[in-house]
Tab-separated table of C-alpha atoms and ligand atoms in Angstrom:
chain	number	residue	atom	x	y	z
A	1	MET	CA	14.170	-2.007	-33.602
A	2	TYR	CA	11.309	-3.677	-31.711
A	3	LYS	CA	12.791	-7.064	-32.590
A	4	ASN	CA	16.094	-5.977	-31.021
A	5	VAL	CA	14.288	-5.136	-27.793
A	6	VAL	CA	12.456	-8.473	-27.669
A	7	ASP	CA	15.695	-10.353	-28.474
A	8	PHE	CA	17.591	-8.459	-25.787
A	9	ILE	CA	14.969	-9.173	-23.115
A	10	GLN	CA	14.571	-12.840	-24.081
A	11	ASN	CA	18.359	-13.270	-24.094
A	12	HIS	CA	18.646	-11.599	-20.737
A	13	TYR	CA	16.107	-13.957	-19.181
A	14	GLN	CA	17.291	-16.913	-21.297
A	15	THR	CA	13.729	-17.808	-22.289
A	16	LYS	CA	11.220	-17.524	-25.109
A	17	GLU	CA	8.371	-18.292	-22.706
A	18	PHE	CA	5.926	-15.575	-21.621
A	19	LEU	CA	7.725	-12.937	-19.564
A	20	PRO	CA	5.711	-10.940	-17.030
A	21	LEU	CA	6.678	-7.382	-16.066
A	22	HIS	CA	7.627	-8.306	-12.533
A	23	GLU	CA	7.818	-11.579	-10.615
A	24	PRO	CA	8.614	-11.989	-6.913
A	25	ARG	CA	11.730	-13.918	-5.960
A	26	PHE	CA	12.033	-16.089	-2.834
A	27	PHE	CA	15.537	-17.343	-2.168
A	28	GLY	CA	15.962	-16.671	1.552
A	29	ASN	CA	14.196	-17.686	4.752
A	30	GLU	CA	10.649	-17.208	3.434
A	31	LYS	CA	9.452	-20.803	3.846
A	32	LYS	CA	11.229	-21.229	7.174
A	33	TYR	CA	9.639	-18.136	8.713
A	34	VAL	CA	6.164	-18.759	7.275
A	35	ASN	CA	6.293	-22.310	8.636
A	36	GLU	CA	7.393	-20.972	12.005
A	37	ALA	CA	4.428	-18.590	11.990
A	38	ILE	CA	2.085	-21.497	11.217
A	39	ASP	CA	3.633	-23.661	13.945
A	40	SER	CA	3.267	-20.834	16.453
A	41	THR	CA	-0.484	-20.620	15.585
A	42	PHE	CA	-0.071	-16.835	15.437
A	43	VAL	CA	-1.205	-16.451	11.857
A	44	SER	CA	-3.306	-13.282	12.178
A	45	SER	CA	-2.394	-9.751	13.086
A	46	VAL	CA	-0.605	-10.531	16.357
A	47	GLY	CA	2.783	-12.213	16.315
A	48	LYS	CA	6.506	-11.616	16.519
A	49	TYR	CA	6.986	-11.214	12.763
A	50	VAL	CA	4.670	-8.198	12.545
A	51	THR	CA	6.744	-6.327	15.129
A	52	GLN	CA	10.018	-7.505	13.608
A	53	PHE	CA	8.942	-6.457	10.107
A	54	GLU	CA	7.904	-3.021	11.373
A	55	GLU	CA	11.242	-2.557	13.133
A	56	MET	CA	13.216	-3.605	10.065
A	57	VAL	CA	11.379	-1.226	7.748
A	58	ALA	CA	11.584	1.685	10.214
A	59	GLN	CA	15.301	1.149	10.571
A	60	PHE	CA	15.917	0.827	6.846
A	61	VAL	CA	13.903	3.924	5.973
A	62	GLY	CA	15.274	5.926	8.891
A	63	SER	CA	11.870	6.675	10.395
A	64	LYS	CA	11.162	6.450	14.117
A	65	TYR	CA	7.969	4.430	13.739
A	66	ALA	CA	6.509	1.951	11.257
A	67	ILE	CA	3.017	0.470	11.368
A	68	ALA	CA	2.271	-2.520	9.152
A	69	THR	CA	-1.011	-2.610	7.229
A	70	SER	CA	-2.926	-5.025	5.008
A	71	ASN	CA	-1.772	-3.265	1.836
A	72	GLY	CA	-0.402	0.013	0.497
A	73	THR	CA	-3.858	1.364	-0.272
A	74	SER	CA	-5.025	0.974	3.332
A	75	ALA	CA	-1.751	2.563	4.485
A	76	LEU	CA	-2.484	5.567	2.264
A	77	HIS	CA	-6.074	5.788	3.480
A	78	ILE	CA	-4.952	5.834	7.104
A	79	GLY	CA	-2.027	8.157	6.319
A	80	LEU	CA	-4.491	10.729	4.995
A	81	LYS	CA	-6.844	10.324	7.952
A	82	LEU	CA	-3.932	10.743	10.364
A	83	VAL	CA	-3.167	14.203	9.022
A	84	GLY	CA	-6.814	15.223	9.299
A	85	VAL	CA	-8.099	14.717	5.760
A	86	ASP	CA	-11.910	14.517	5.886
A	87	GLU	CA	-14.990	15.300	3.803
A	88	GLU	CA	-14.288	19.037	4.102
A	89	SER	CA	-10.769	18.699	2.707
A	90	GLU	CA	-9.043	18.868	-0.628
A	91	VAL	CA	-5.858	16.957	-1.393
A	92	ILE	CA	-3.338	17.702	-4.114
A	93	THR	CA	-1.781	14.829	-6.000
A	94	GLN	CA	-0.441	13.960	-9.440
A	95	PRO	CA	-2.712	12.674	-12.232
A	96	LEU	CA	-0.023	10.254	-13.374
A	97	THR	CA	-0.187	7.619	-10.670
A	98	PHE	CA	-1.635	4.252	-9.799
A	99	ILE	CA	-5.343	4.463	-8.985
A	100	ALA	CA	-4.782	3.752	-5.265
A	101	THR	CA	-3.397	7.264	-4.694
A	102	ALA	CA	-6.607	8.926	-5.891
A	103	ASN	CA	-8.850	6.243	-4.394
A	104	ALA	CA	-7.411	6.766	-0.916
A	105	ILE	CA	-8.361	10.456	-1.152
A	106	ALA	CA	-11.863	9.449	-2.238
A	107	TYR	CA	-12.157	6.975	0.685
A	108	CYS	CA	-11.802	10.004	2.998
A	109	ASN	CA	-14.624	11.686	1.038
A	110	ALA	CA	-12.119	14.429	0.263
A	111	GLN	CA	-11.727	16.114	-3.110
A	112	PRO	CA	-8.522	15.558	-5.123
A	113	ILE	CA	-6.797	18.272	-7.168
A	114	PHE	CA	-4.462	17.091	-9.919
A	115	ILE	CA	-1.200	18.968	-10.484
A	116	ASP	CA	1.331	18.153	-13.184
A	117	VAL	CA	4.459	16.014	-12.928
A	118	ASP	CA	8.009	16.773	-14.061
A	119	ARG	CA	9.232	14.996	-17.174
A	120	ASP	CA	12.539	13.960	-15.618
A	121	THR	CA	11.195	12.554	-12.339
A	122	LEU	CA	7.678	11.500	-13.500
A	123	GLY	CA	6.616	12.717	-10.047
A	124	LEU	CA	4.751	15.781	-8.786
A	125	SER	CA	6.317	19.037	-10.012
A	126	ALA	CA	7.330	21.434	-7.236
A	127	GLU	CA	7.228	24.361	-9.716
A	128	LYS	CA	3.743	23.566	-11.024
A	129	LEU	CA	2.586	23.045	-7.447
A	130	GLU	CA	3.906	26.445	-6.427
A	131	ASP	CA	2.358	28.112	-9.521
A	132	PHE	CA	-1.017	26.623	-8.673
A	133	LEU	CA	-0.900	27.558	-4.998
A	134	LYS	CA	0.278	31.102	-5.743
A	135	ILE	CA	-2.580	31.840	-8.120
A	136	GLU	CA	-5.406	29.618	-6.948
A	137	THR	CA	-5.226	29.783	-3.153
A	138	PHE	CA	-4.969	32.134	-0.174
A	139	ILE	CA	-4.147	31.634	3.499
A	140	ASN	CA	-7.042	32.439	5.854
A	141	GLU	CA	-6.982	33.780	9.406
A	142	LYS	CA	-6.695	30.212	10.764
A	143	ASN	CA	-3.557	29.732	8.660
A	144	GLU	CA	-5.318	27.279	6.382
A	145	CYS	CA	-4.702	27.123	2.652
A	146	ILE	CA	-7.995	27.891	0.928
A	147	ASN	CA	-8.811	27.000	-2.649
A	148	LYS	CA	-10.260	30.209	-4.203
A	149	THR	CA	-12.447	28.197	-6.594
A	150	THR	CA	-14.164	26.024	-3.979
A	151	ASN	CA	-13.485	27.869	-0.718
A	152	ARG	CA	-12.376	24.562	0.815
A	153	VAL	CA	-9.221	23.823	2.792
A	154	ILE	CA	-6.342	22.137	0.963
A	155	LYS	CA	-5.210	19.911	3.787
A	156	ALA	CA	-2.678	17.543	2.270
A	157	CYS	CA	-0.479	16.834	-0.705
A	158	VAL	CA	0.440	13.342	-1.921
A	159	PRO	CA	3.505	13.259	-4.162
A	160	MET	CA	4.401	9.840	-5.587
A	161	HIS	CA	7.827	8.379	-6.454
A	162	THR	CA	6.962	6.874	-9.821
A	163	PHE	CA	8.490	3.461	-10.617
A	164	GLY	CA	10.832	4.016	-7.644
A	165	HIS	CA	12.370	7.218	-9.086
A	166	PRO	CA	12.321	9.925	-6.410
A	167	CYS	CA	10.446	13.127	-7.205
A	168	ASN	CA	11.863	16.467	-6.015
A	169	ILE	CA	10.464	15.750	-2.599
A	170	GLU	CA	12.498	18.287	-0.609
A	171	GLU	CA	11.262	21.137	-2.800
A	172	ILE	CA	7.683	19.851	-2.617
A	173	VAL	CA	7.798	19.689	1.190
A	174	GLU	CA	9.273	23.189	1.284
A	175	VAL	CA	6.444	24.605	-0.874
A	176	CYS	CA	3.799	22.733	1.138
A	177	ASP	CA	5.261	23.992	4.429
A	178	ARG	CA	4.855	27.561	3.237
A	179	TYR	CA	1.185	26.922	2.468
A	180	ASN	CA	0.478	24.865	5.619
A	181	ILE	CA	-0.245	21.757	3.601
A	182	THR	CA	0.800	18.411	5.103
A	183	VAL	CA	2.739	15.984	2.916
A	184	VAL	CA	1.781	12.314	2.830
A	185	GLU	CA	4.377	10.594	0.670
A	186	ASP	CA	3.178	7.822	-1.575
A	187	SER	CA	6.411	5.855	-1.603
A	188	ALA	CA	4.587	2.604	-2.386
A	189	GLU	CA	7.041	1.911	-5.215
A	190	SER	CA	10.238	3.317	-3.776
A	191	LEU	CA	11.586	1.178	-0.949
A	192	GLY	CA	15.358	1.478	-1.431
A	193	SER	CA	15.248	4.875	-3.191
A	194	TYR	CA	16.916	8.022	-1.879
A	195	TYR	CA	16.702	11.735	-2.551
A	196	ARG	CA	19.817	13.702	-1.554
A	197	GLY	CA	20.883	10.741	0.586
A	198	LYS	CA	17.644	10.489	2.561
A	199	HIS	CA	15.213	7.620	2.093
A	200	THR	CA	11.938	8.312	0.286
A	201	GLY	CA	8.936	8.154	2.578
A	202	SER	CA	10.839	9.939	5.350
A	203	PHE	CA	10.329	13.498	4.038
A	204	GLY	CA	6.597	13.860	4.588
A	205	LYS	CA	4.737	13.876	7.895
A	206	VAL	CA	3.727	10.355	6.897
A	207	GLY	CA	5.142	7.976	4.297
A	208	VAL	CA	3.563	4.880	2.847
A	209	PHE	CA	4.960	1.679	1.288
A	210	SER	CA	3.435	-1.268	-0.544
A	211	PHE	CA	4.529	-4.907	-0.430
A	212	ASN	CA	2.219	-6.127	-3.133
A	213	GLY	CA	3.449	-9.138	-5.123
A	214	ASN	CA	4.886	-6.932	-7.852
A	215	LYS	CA	6.970	-4.665	-5.580
A	216	ILE	CA	10.717	-4.781	-4.902
A	217	ILE	CA	9.982	-6.980	-1.879
A	218	THR	CA	6.651	-8.558	-1.098
A	219	THR	CA	4.519	-9.884	1.727
A	220	GLY	CA	1.949	-11.221	-0.744
A	221	GLY	CA	-0.160	-8.199	0.104
A	222	GLY	CA	0.923	-5.623	2.621
A	223	GLY	CA	1.750	-2.048	3.371
A	224	MET	CA	3.532	0.167	5.881
A	225	ILE	CA	2.968	3.596	7.352
A	226	VAL	CA	6.140	5.372	8.510
A	227	THR	CA	6.376	8.545	10.581
A	228	ASP	CA	8.572	10.298	13.138
A	229	ASP	CA	5.534	11.497	15.064
A	230	GLU	CA	4.849	9.337	18.103
A	231	ALA	CA	1.224	10.433	18.511
A	232	LEU	CA	0.448	9.740	14.856
A	233	ALA	CA	2.149	6.344	15.083
A	234	LYS	CA	0.027	5.401	18.101
A	235	GLN	CA	-3.120	6.568	16.363
A	236	ALA	CA	-2.151	4.648	13.200
A	237	LYS	CA	-1.843	1.427	15.164
A	238	HIS	CA	-5.084	2.133	17.000
A	239	ILE	CA	-7.317	2.800	14.002
A	240	THR	CA	-5.823	0.031	11.885
A	241	THR	CA	-6.690	-2.373	14.724
A	242	THR	CA	-10.442	-1.554	14.844
A	243	ALA	CA	-9.778	1.186	17.438
A	244	LYS	CA	-9.925	-1.412	20.193
A	245	VAL	CA	-9.109	-0.138	23.649
A	246	PRO	CA	-6.893	-2.639	25.513
A	247	HIS	CA	-8.919	-4.513	28.119
A	248	LEU	CA	-8.557	-7.928	29.717
A	249	TYR	CA	-11.908	-9.245	28.553
A	250	GLU	CA	-14.208	-6.501	27.235
A	251	TYR	CA	-14.679	-5.269	23.681
A	252	ILE	CA	-14.423	-1.508	23.759
A	253	HIS	CA	-13.831	0.508	20.596
A	254	ASP	CA	-13.589	4.268	21.018
A	255	GLU	CA	-14.046	5.379	17.398
A	256	ILE	CA	-14.678	3.963	13.928
A	257	GLY	CA	-11.616	1.871	13.234
A	258	TYR	CA	-10.458	-0.389	10.437
A	259	ASN	CA	-9.328	-3.977	10.198
A	260	TYR	CA	-6.213	-3.000	8.262
A	261	ARG	CA	-3.444	-4.852	10.123
A	262	LEU	CA	-0.912	-7.037	8.366
A	263	THR	CA	-1.041	-10.721	9.294
A	264	ASN	CA	1.842	-12.484	10.997
A	265	LEU	CA	1.986	-14.918	8.046
A	266	SER	CA	2.522	-12.069	5.607
A	267	ALA	CA	4.989	-10.388	7.943
A	268	ALA	CA	6.993	-13.627	8.145
A	269	LEU	CA	7.413	-13.410	4.389
A	270	GLY	CA	8.278	-9.732	4.754
A	271	VAL	CA	11.025	-10.324	7.322
A	272	ALA	CA	12.674	-12.883	5.046
A	273	GLN	CA	12.426	-10.516	2.070
A	274	MET	CA	13.796	-7.604	4.092
A	275	GLU	CA	16.857	-9.689	4.962
A	276	ASN	CA	17.683	-9.672	1.239
A	277	LEU	CA	16.543	-6.160	0.373
A	278	LEU	CA	20.062	-4.938	-0.390
A	279	ILE	CA	20.504	-7.797	-2.850
A	280	PHE	CA	17.181	-6.958	-4.533
A	281	ILE	CA	18.199	-3.299	-4.885
A	282	LYS	CA	21.626	-4.216	-6.248
A	283	LYS	CA	20.107	-6.610	-8.787
A	284	GLN	CA	17.420	-4.118	-9.890
A	285	ARG	CA	20.111	-1.502	-10.427
A	286	GLU	CA	22.287	-3.951	-12.378
A	287	LEU	CA	19.344	-4.767	-14.641
A	288	ALA	CA	18.733	-1.058	-15.206
A	289	GLU	CA	22.402	-0.575	-16.025
A	290	SER	CA	22.284	-3.248	-18.728
A	291	TYR	CA	19.113	-1.677	-20.195
A	292	LYS	CA	20.832	1.719	-20.127
A	293	GLU	CA	23.763	0.379	-22.177
A	294	PHE	CA	21.473	-1.452	-24.589
A	295	PHE	CA	19.122	1.469	-25.250
A	296	LYS	CA	22.017	3.882	-25.828
A	297	ASN	CA	22.274	2.564	-29.383
A	298	LEU	CA	18.545	2.588	-30.133
A	299	ASP	CA	16.248	5.479	-30.815
A	300	LEU	CA	14.552	4.953	-27.458
A	301	ASP	CA	14.956	6.822	-24.181
A	302	PHE	CA	15.438	4.527	-21.208
A	303	ILE	CA	14.104	6.216	-18.066
A	304	LEU	CA	17.018	7.025	-15.740
A	305	GLU	CA	17.091	7.948	-12.074
A	306	PRO	CA	16.700	11.718	-11.685
A	307	LYS	CA	19.607	13.883	-10.562
A	308	GLU	CA	20.506	13.910	-6.841
A	309	SER	CA	18.661	10.608	-6.472
A	310	ILE	CA	19.372	6.933	-6.103
A	311	SER	CA	16.519	4.883	-7.490
A	312	ASN	CA	15.630	1.293	-6.691
A	313	TYR	CA	14.707	0.976	-10.390
A	314	TRP	CA	11.768	-1.140	-9.313
A	315	LEU	CA	9.980	-0.782	-12.640
A	316	ASN	CA	11.895	-0.025	-15.819
A	317	GLY	CA	10.471	2.169	-18.535
A	318	VAL	CA	11.185	3.645	-21.938
A	319	ILE	CA	9.870	6.763	-23.652
A	320	LEU	CA	8.621	6.245	-27.223
A	321	LYS	CA	8.369	8.932	-29.905
A	322	ASP	CA	4.604	9.346	-29.809
A	323	ARG	CA	1.392	7.504	-29.007
A	324	GLU	CA	1.286	5.715	-32.357
A	325	THR	CA	4.819	4.357	-31.932
A	326	ARG	CA	3.988	3.447	-28.340
A	327	ASP	CA	0.973	1.392	-29.427
A	328	LYS	CA	2.981	-0.409	-32.123
A	329	PHE	CA	5.701	-1.204	-29.587
A	330	LEU	CA	3.146	-2.472	-27.047
A	331	LYS	CA	1.459	-4.687	-29.614
A	332	TYR	CA	4.691	-6.125	-31.006
A	333	THR	CA	6.237	-6.986	-27.640
A	334	ASN	CA	3.060	-8.434	-26.126
A	335	ASP	CA	2.451	-10.515	-29.276
A	336	LYS	CA	5.921	-11.982	-28.765
A	337	GLY	CA	5.156	-12.914	-25.151
A	338	VAL	CA	7.268	-10.132	-23.670
A	339	MET	CA	4.875	-8.290	-21.440
A	340	THR	CA	4.983	-4.506	-21.667
A	341	ARG	CA	2.439	-2.011	-20.373
A	342	SER	CA	1.587	1.601	-21.034
A	343	ILE	CA	1.875	3.942	-18.083
A	344	TRP	CA	-1.390	4.588	-16.214
A	345	ARG	CA	-4.209	6.491	-17.860
A	346	LEU	CA	-4.313	9.926	-16.236
A	347	MET	CA	-6.592	9.999	-13.209
A	348	ASN	CA	-8.587	12.961	-14.535
A	349	LYS	CA	-9.532	10.896	-17.596
A	350	LEU	CA	-11.200	8.223	-15.485
A	351	GLU	CA	-14.966	8.494	-15.058
A	352	MET	CA	-14.789	8.893	-11.265
A	353	PHE	CA	-12.357	11.796	-11.401
A	354	LYS	CA	-13.357	13.500	-14.638
A	355	ASP	CA	-14.720	16.631	-12.923
A	356	VAL	CA	-11.744	17.111	-10.635
A	357	GLN	CA	-9.946	20.474	-10.648
A	358	CYS	CA	-6.630	20.258	-12.521
A	359	GLY	CA	-3.641	22.498	-13.116
A	360	ASP	CA	-1.841	22.557	-16.462
A	361	LEU	CA	-1.134	18.862	-17.135
A	362	SER	CA	1.056	19.140	-20.229
A	363	ASN	CA	3.907	16.943	-18.915
A	364	ALA	CA	1.587	14.239	-17.623
A	365	LYS	CA	-0.213	14.151	-20.992
A	366	TRP	CA	3.090	13.989	-22.854
A	367	LEU	CA	4.295	11.083	-20.709
A	368	GLU	CA	0.960	9.269	-20.847
A	369	ASP	CA	1.307	9.080	-24.640
A	370	ARG	CA	4.855	7.744	-24.587
A	371	VAL	CA	5.901	5.779	-21.505
A	372	VAL	CA	5.989	1.989	-21.621
A	373	ASN	CA	7.108	-0.343	-18.830
A	374	ILE	CA	9.377	-3.231	-19.701
A	375	SER	CA	10.466	-6.443	-17.952
A	376	SER	CA	11.826	-5.673	-14.514
A	377	THR	CA	12.210	-9.019	-12.749
A	378	VAL	CA	15.686	-9.470	-11.355
A	379	VAL	CA	17.859	-12.399	-12.405
A	380	LEU	CA	19.545	-13.871	-9.359
B	401	PLP	C1	1.877	4.447	-6.407
B	401	PLP	C2	1.140	3.404	-5.672
B	401	PLP	N1	0.369	3.764	-4.637
B	401	PLP	C3	-0.314	2.858	-3.928
B	401	PLP	C4	-0.263	1.525	-4.237
B	401	PLP	C5	-1.132	0.603	-3.472
B	401	PLP	O1	-0.491	-0.462	-2.900
B	401	PLP	P1	-1.240	-1.869	-2.718
B	401	PLP	O2	-1.360	-2.509	-4.053
B	401	PLP	O3	-0.346	-2.597	-1.783
B	401	PLP	O4	-2.574	-1.580	-2.108
B	401	PLP	C6	0.552	1.098	-5.309
B	401	PLP	C7	0.744	-0.263	-5.719
B	401	PLP	O5	0.227	-1.221	-5.792
B	401	PLP	C8	1.238	2.066	-6.050
B	401	PLP	O6	2.004	1.717	-7.097
């Protein structure tokens, strides 16, 4: 069976050379725009491409404002700060995620709480979230959600759209609204994915995207904060630009800010990639469709977009029978030069987060033992 998988992937890519999980593709105006940025001498965080890239992403996602950042992690960090997450706060997220989600909470000196995912979406479970909040929290006189165990305020919740597959974000926002918890959507992986017809990242108070080299489109390294809130958007731009107060010649900074802005060079790449985003999405979905057909005949579950969703299928995955089978599959494919990877180790198993409060994590544990990512580069 494993041989069939390797043969299928090598045939698809017409190569027996090493195949990475994801490679960027540049077939549009990338070189032209990057050269233009160089010629203009505006290579840092000021320049027409930064603004243009922000406008394109805002329009595509359907958010009023977009603020470009140096990467998705910095976007998440600022997203959390914007909604008031600080050292007094706790933040709910899923244990099955890329490390950046949990790290961003730690950068705010806040405490994470890990709540389980759903098996069909791989994202935060609205039911498990509600169960936890019902039993473990109360609302105080200031309308804050208080964790009974720690007596601290649960300020925010960060659901993540795993591999581009939307989680049940509307239900999650609805639960969080009832408990006065603000949603910061980690949509780093899900540009081009929709839940009930609405783009991911536009459900929470703030949404965040990544344009790392392995994402559906890339700026080399880059990120984006999206929001409909004008005040938050202004503040996002301010604190990602060292909190500098505009002045003709003086350096005045009115709070601790960050040097988190995207460069014009990177944005030039981003604008060119955005021009072809619909092609990238179409090609990712075609690849997923061919995997779906292929895996139908094998004893392997190919991970499909959840119901009521359209996924960008940024990263394809399969579910193996158990951990032993998973490890055999990983070894066989990697030995043959077809790169595959296990899903992330659960955050609560990492040294830094081992003492973090967790709900029942049975689905996350089940998936951790079984999910493997397979080649996801599009063929143009
Ligand atoms: C779920 C998730 N969150 C956050 C990030 C952080 O983005 P970046 O690598 O651009 O910092 C990534 C990806 O890299 C991610 O997959």
